[in-house]
mmCIF file of C-alpha atoms in Angstrom:
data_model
loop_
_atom_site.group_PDB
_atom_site.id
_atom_site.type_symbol
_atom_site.label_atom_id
_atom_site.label_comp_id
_atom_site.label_asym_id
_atom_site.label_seq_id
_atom_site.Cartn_x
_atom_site.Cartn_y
_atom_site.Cartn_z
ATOM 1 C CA UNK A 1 102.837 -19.497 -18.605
ATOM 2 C CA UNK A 2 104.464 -21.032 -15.529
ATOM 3 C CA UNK A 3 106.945 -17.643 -14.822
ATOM 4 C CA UNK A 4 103.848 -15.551 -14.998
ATOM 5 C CA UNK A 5 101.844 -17.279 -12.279
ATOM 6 C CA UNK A 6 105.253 -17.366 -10.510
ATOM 7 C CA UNK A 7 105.556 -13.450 -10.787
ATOM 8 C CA UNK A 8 101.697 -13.163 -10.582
ATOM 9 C CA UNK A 9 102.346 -14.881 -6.885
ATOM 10 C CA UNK A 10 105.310 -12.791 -6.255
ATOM 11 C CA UNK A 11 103.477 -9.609 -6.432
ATOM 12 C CA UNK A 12 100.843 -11.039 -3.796
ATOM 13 C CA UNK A 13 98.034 -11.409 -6.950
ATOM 14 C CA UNK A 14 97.848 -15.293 -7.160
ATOM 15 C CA UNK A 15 97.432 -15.866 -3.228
ATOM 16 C CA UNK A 16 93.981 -14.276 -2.706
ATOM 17 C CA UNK A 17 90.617 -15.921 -4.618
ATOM 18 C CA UNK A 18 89.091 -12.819 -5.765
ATOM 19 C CA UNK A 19 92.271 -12.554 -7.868
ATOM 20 C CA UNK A 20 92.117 -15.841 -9.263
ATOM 21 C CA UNK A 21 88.657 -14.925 -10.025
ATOM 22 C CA UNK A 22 89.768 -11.585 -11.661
ATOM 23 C CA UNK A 23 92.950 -13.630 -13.743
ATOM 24 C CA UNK A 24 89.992 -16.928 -15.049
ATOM 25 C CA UNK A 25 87.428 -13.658 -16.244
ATOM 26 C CA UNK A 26 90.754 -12.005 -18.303
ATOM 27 C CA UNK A 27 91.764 -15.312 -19.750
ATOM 28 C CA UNK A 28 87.970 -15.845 -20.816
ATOM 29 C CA UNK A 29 88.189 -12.860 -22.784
ATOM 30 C CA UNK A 30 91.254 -13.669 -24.656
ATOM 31 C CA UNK A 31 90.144 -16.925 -25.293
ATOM 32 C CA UNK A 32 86.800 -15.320 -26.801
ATOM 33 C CA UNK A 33 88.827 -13.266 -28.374
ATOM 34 C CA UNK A 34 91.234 -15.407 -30.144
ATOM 35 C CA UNK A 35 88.201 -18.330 -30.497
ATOM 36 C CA UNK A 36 85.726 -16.655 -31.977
ATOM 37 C CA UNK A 37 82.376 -18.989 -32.610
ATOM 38 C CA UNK A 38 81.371 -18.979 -36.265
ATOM 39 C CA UNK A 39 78.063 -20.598 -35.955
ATOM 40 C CA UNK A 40 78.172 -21.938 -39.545
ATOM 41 C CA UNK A 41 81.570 -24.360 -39.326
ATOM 42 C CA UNK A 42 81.519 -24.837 -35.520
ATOM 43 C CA UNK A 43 84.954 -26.744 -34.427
ATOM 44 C CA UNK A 44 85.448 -29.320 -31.798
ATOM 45 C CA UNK A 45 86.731 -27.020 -29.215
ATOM 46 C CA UNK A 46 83.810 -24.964 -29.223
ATOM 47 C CA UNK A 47 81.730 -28.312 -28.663
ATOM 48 C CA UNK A 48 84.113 -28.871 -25.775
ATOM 49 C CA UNK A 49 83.881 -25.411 -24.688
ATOM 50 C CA UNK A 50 79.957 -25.366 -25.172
ATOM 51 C CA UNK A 51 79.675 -28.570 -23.324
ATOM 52 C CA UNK A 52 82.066 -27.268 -20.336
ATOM 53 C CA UNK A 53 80.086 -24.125 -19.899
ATOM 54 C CA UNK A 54 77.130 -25.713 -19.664
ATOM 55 C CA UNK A 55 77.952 -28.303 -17.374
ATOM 56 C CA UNK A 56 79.383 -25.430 -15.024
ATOM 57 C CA UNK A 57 75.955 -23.188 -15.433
ATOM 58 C CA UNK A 58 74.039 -26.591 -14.231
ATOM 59 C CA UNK A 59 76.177 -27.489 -11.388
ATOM 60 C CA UNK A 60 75.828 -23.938 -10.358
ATOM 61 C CA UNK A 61 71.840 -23.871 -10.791
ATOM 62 C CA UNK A 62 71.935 -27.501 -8.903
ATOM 63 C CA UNK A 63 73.221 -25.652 -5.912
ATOM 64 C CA UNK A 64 71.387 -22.402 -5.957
ATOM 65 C CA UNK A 65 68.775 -23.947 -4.222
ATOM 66 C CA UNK A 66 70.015 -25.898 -1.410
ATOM 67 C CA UNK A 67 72.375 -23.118 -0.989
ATOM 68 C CA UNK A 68 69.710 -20.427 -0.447
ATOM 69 C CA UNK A 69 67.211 -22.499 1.723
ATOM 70 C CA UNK A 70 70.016 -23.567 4.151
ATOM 71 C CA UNK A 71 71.278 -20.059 4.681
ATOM 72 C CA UNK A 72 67.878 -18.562 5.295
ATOM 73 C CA UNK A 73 66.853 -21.631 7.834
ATOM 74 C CA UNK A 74 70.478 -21.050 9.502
ATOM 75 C CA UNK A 75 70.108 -17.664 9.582
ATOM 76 C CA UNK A 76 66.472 -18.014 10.991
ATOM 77 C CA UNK A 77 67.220 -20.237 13.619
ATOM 78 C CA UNK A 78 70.060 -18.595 14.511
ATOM 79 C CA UNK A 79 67.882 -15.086 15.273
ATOM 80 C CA UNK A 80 66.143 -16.987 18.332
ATOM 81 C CA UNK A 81 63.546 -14.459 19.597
ATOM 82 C CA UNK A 82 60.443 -14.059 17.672
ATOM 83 C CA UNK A 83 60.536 -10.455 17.740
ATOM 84 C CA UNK A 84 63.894 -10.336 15.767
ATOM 85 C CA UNK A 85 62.661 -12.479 12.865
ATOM 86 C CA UNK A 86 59.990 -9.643 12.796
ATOM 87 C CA UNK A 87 62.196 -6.991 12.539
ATOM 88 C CA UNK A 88 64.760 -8.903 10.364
ATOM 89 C CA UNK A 89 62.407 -9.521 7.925
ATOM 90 C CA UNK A 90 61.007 -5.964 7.434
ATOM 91 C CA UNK A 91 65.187 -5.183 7.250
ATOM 92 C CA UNK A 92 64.991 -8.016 4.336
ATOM 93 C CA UNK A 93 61.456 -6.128 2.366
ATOM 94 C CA UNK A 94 62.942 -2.617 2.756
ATOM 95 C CA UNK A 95 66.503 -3.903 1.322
ATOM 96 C CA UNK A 96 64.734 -5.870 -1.599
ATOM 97 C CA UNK A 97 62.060 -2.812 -2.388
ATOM 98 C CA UNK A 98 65.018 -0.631 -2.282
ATOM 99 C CA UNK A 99 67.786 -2.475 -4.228
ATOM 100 C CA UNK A 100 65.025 -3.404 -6.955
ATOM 101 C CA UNK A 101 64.191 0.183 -6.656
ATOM 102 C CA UNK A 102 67.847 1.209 -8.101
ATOM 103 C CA UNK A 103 67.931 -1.463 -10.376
ATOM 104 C CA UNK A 104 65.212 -0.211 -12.043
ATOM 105 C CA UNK A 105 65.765 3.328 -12.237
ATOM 106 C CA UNK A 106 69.594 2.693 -13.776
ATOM 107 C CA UNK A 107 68.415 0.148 -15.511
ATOM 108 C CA UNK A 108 65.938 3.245 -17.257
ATOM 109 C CA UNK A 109 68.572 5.349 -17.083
ATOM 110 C CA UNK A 110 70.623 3.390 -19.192
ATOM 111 C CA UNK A 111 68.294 2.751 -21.405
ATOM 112 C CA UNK A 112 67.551 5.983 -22.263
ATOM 113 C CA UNK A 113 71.452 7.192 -22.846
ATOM 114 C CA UNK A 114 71.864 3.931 -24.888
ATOM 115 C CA UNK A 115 68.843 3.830 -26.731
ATOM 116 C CA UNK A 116 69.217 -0.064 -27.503
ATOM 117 C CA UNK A 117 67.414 -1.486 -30.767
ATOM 118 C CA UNK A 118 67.094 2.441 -32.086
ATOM 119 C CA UNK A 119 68.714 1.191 -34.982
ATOM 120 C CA UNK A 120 65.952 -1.372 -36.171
ATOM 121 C CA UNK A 121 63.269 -0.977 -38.287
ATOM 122 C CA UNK A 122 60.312 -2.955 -37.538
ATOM 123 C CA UNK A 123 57.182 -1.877 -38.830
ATOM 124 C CA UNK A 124 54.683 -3.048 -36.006
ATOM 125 C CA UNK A 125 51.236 -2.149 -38.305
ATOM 126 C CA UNK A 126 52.453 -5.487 -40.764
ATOM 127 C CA UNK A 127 53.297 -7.640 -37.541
ATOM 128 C CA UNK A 128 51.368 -10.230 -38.050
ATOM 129 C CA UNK A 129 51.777 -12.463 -34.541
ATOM 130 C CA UNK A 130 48.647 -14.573 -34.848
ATOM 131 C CA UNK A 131 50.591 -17.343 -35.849
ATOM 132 C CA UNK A 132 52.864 -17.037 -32.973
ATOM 133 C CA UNK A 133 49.608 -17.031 -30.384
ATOM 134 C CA UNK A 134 48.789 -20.292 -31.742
ATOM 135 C CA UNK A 135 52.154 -21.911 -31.864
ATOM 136 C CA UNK A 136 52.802 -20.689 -28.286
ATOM 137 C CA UNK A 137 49.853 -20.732 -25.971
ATOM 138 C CA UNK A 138 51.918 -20.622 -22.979
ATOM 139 C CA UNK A 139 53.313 -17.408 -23.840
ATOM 140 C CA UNK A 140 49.765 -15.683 -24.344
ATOM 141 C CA UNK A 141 48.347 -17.214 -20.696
ATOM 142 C CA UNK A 142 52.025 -16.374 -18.623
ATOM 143 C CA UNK A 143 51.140 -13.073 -19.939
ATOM 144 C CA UNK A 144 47.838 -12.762 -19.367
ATOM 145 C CA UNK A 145 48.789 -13.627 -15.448
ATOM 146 C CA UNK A 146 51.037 -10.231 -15.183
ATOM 147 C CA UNK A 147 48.214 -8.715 -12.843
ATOM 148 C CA UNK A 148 49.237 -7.345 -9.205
ATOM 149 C CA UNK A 149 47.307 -10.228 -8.056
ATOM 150 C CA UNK A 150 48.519 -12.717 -10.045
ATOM 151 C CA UNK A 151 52.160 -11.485 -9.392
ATOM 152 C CA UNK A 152 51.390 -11.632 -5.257
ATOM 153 C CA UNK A 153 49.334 -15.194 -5.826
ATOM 154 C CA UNK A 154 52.693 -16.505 -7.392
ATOM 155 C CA UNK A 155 55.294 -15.566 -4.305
ATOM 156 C CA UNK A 156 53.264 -18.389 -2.410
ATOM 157 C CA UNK A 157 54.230 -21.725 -3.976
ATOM 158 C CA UNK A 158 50.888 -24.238 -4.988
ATOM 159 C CA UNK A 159 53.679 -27.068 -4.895
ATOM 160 C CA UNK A 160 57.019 -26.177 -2.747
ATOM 161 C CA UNK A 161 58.225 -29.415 -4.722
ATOM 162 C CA UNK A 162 57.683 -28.235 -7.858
ATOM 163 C CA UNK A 163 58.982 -24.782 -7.143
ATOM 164 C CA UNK A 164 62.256 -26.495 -6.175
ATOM 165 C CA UNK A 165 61.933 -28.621 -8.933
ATOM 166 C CA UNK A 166 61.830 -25.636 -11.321
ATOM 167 C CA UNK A 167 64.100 -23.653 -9.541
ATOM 168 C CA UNK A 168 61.999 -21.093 -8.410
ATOM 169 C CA UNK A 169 63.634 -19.092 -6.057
ATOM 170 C CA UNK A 170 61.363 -16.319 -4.678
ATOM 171 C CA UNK A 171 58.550 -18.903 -3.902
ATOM 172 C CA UNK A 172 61.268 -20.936 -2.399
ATOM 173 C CA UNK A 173 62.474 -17.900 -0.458
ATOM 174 C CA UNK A 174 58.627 -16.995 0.785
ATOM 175 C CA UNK A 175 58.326 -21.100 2.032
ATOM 176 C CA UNK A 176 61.411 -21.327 3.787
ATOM 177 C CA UNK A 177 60.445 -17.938 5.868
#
């Protein structure tokens, strides 16, 4: 392992972090490969794994926050005149509306060419999902909110504590602005 980091540096790939980046996501996959979970008889390296991964997800969520609301009040502050926030943020709208814009249409594109879940049969007549309304009343009232006002009444934050607390981020992102 040692003489291929050593050639790995040679060749210029182990100096630069996107390539140690690159190297951790290859060695992931071989160690998926060659540890595959069976759910049935886990092992204690998958616990160790399991544990690991989620630790690292946290840690990553923990900083998400504080990460995002510094940049925007740094980048903020640092615009000084009033009239460049103004402009900045319609920049910041147009980019968002436009990247979610793509998203969606290859995300419909791909689903088209792919055609994921064409394979199952579900007959939705003999679906019976009363039982699942009553188990899960959140569900049914989170989905009863899905209106265009609903959707613009949630980017503005009732509690910015609680939206931090629940990691939130576009109310977060509409209180820091």
């Amino acid at each position: 392992m040692r003489n291929i980091i050593m050639i790995l540096v040679a060749l210029g790939l182990g100096t630069k972090r996107h390539w140690h980046i690159f190297l951790a996501i290859i060695a992931g996959a071989v160690a998926g490969f060659y540890l595959p979970l069976d759910p049935a008889n886990p092992s204690v390296g998958h616990e160790v794994l399991s544990v690991v991964g989620q630790l690292f997800i946290r840690m990553i969520a923990m900083l998400a926050v504080p990460l995002i609301m510094s940049s925007l009040l740094i980048g903020m502050s640092s615009l000084g005149d009033g009239r460049h926030v103004g402009k900045m943020g319609v920049r910041m709208i147009t980019l968002f509306i436009g990247f979610m814009l793509i998203s969606g249409v290859m995300a419909a594109t791909i689903t088209y060419f792919a055609q994921p879940g064409s394979n199952v049969s579900l007959d939705i007549a003999h679906l019976d999902i009363r039982g699942l309304t009553e188990e899960h009343p959140e569900v049914v009232s989170s989905a009863e909110d899905r209106t265009l006002t609903g959707l613009i009444m949630n980017l503005v934050p009732k509690n910015p504590f609680q939206a931090l607390a629940q990691g939130n981020l576009v109310p977060i992102i509409v209180f820091t602005l």
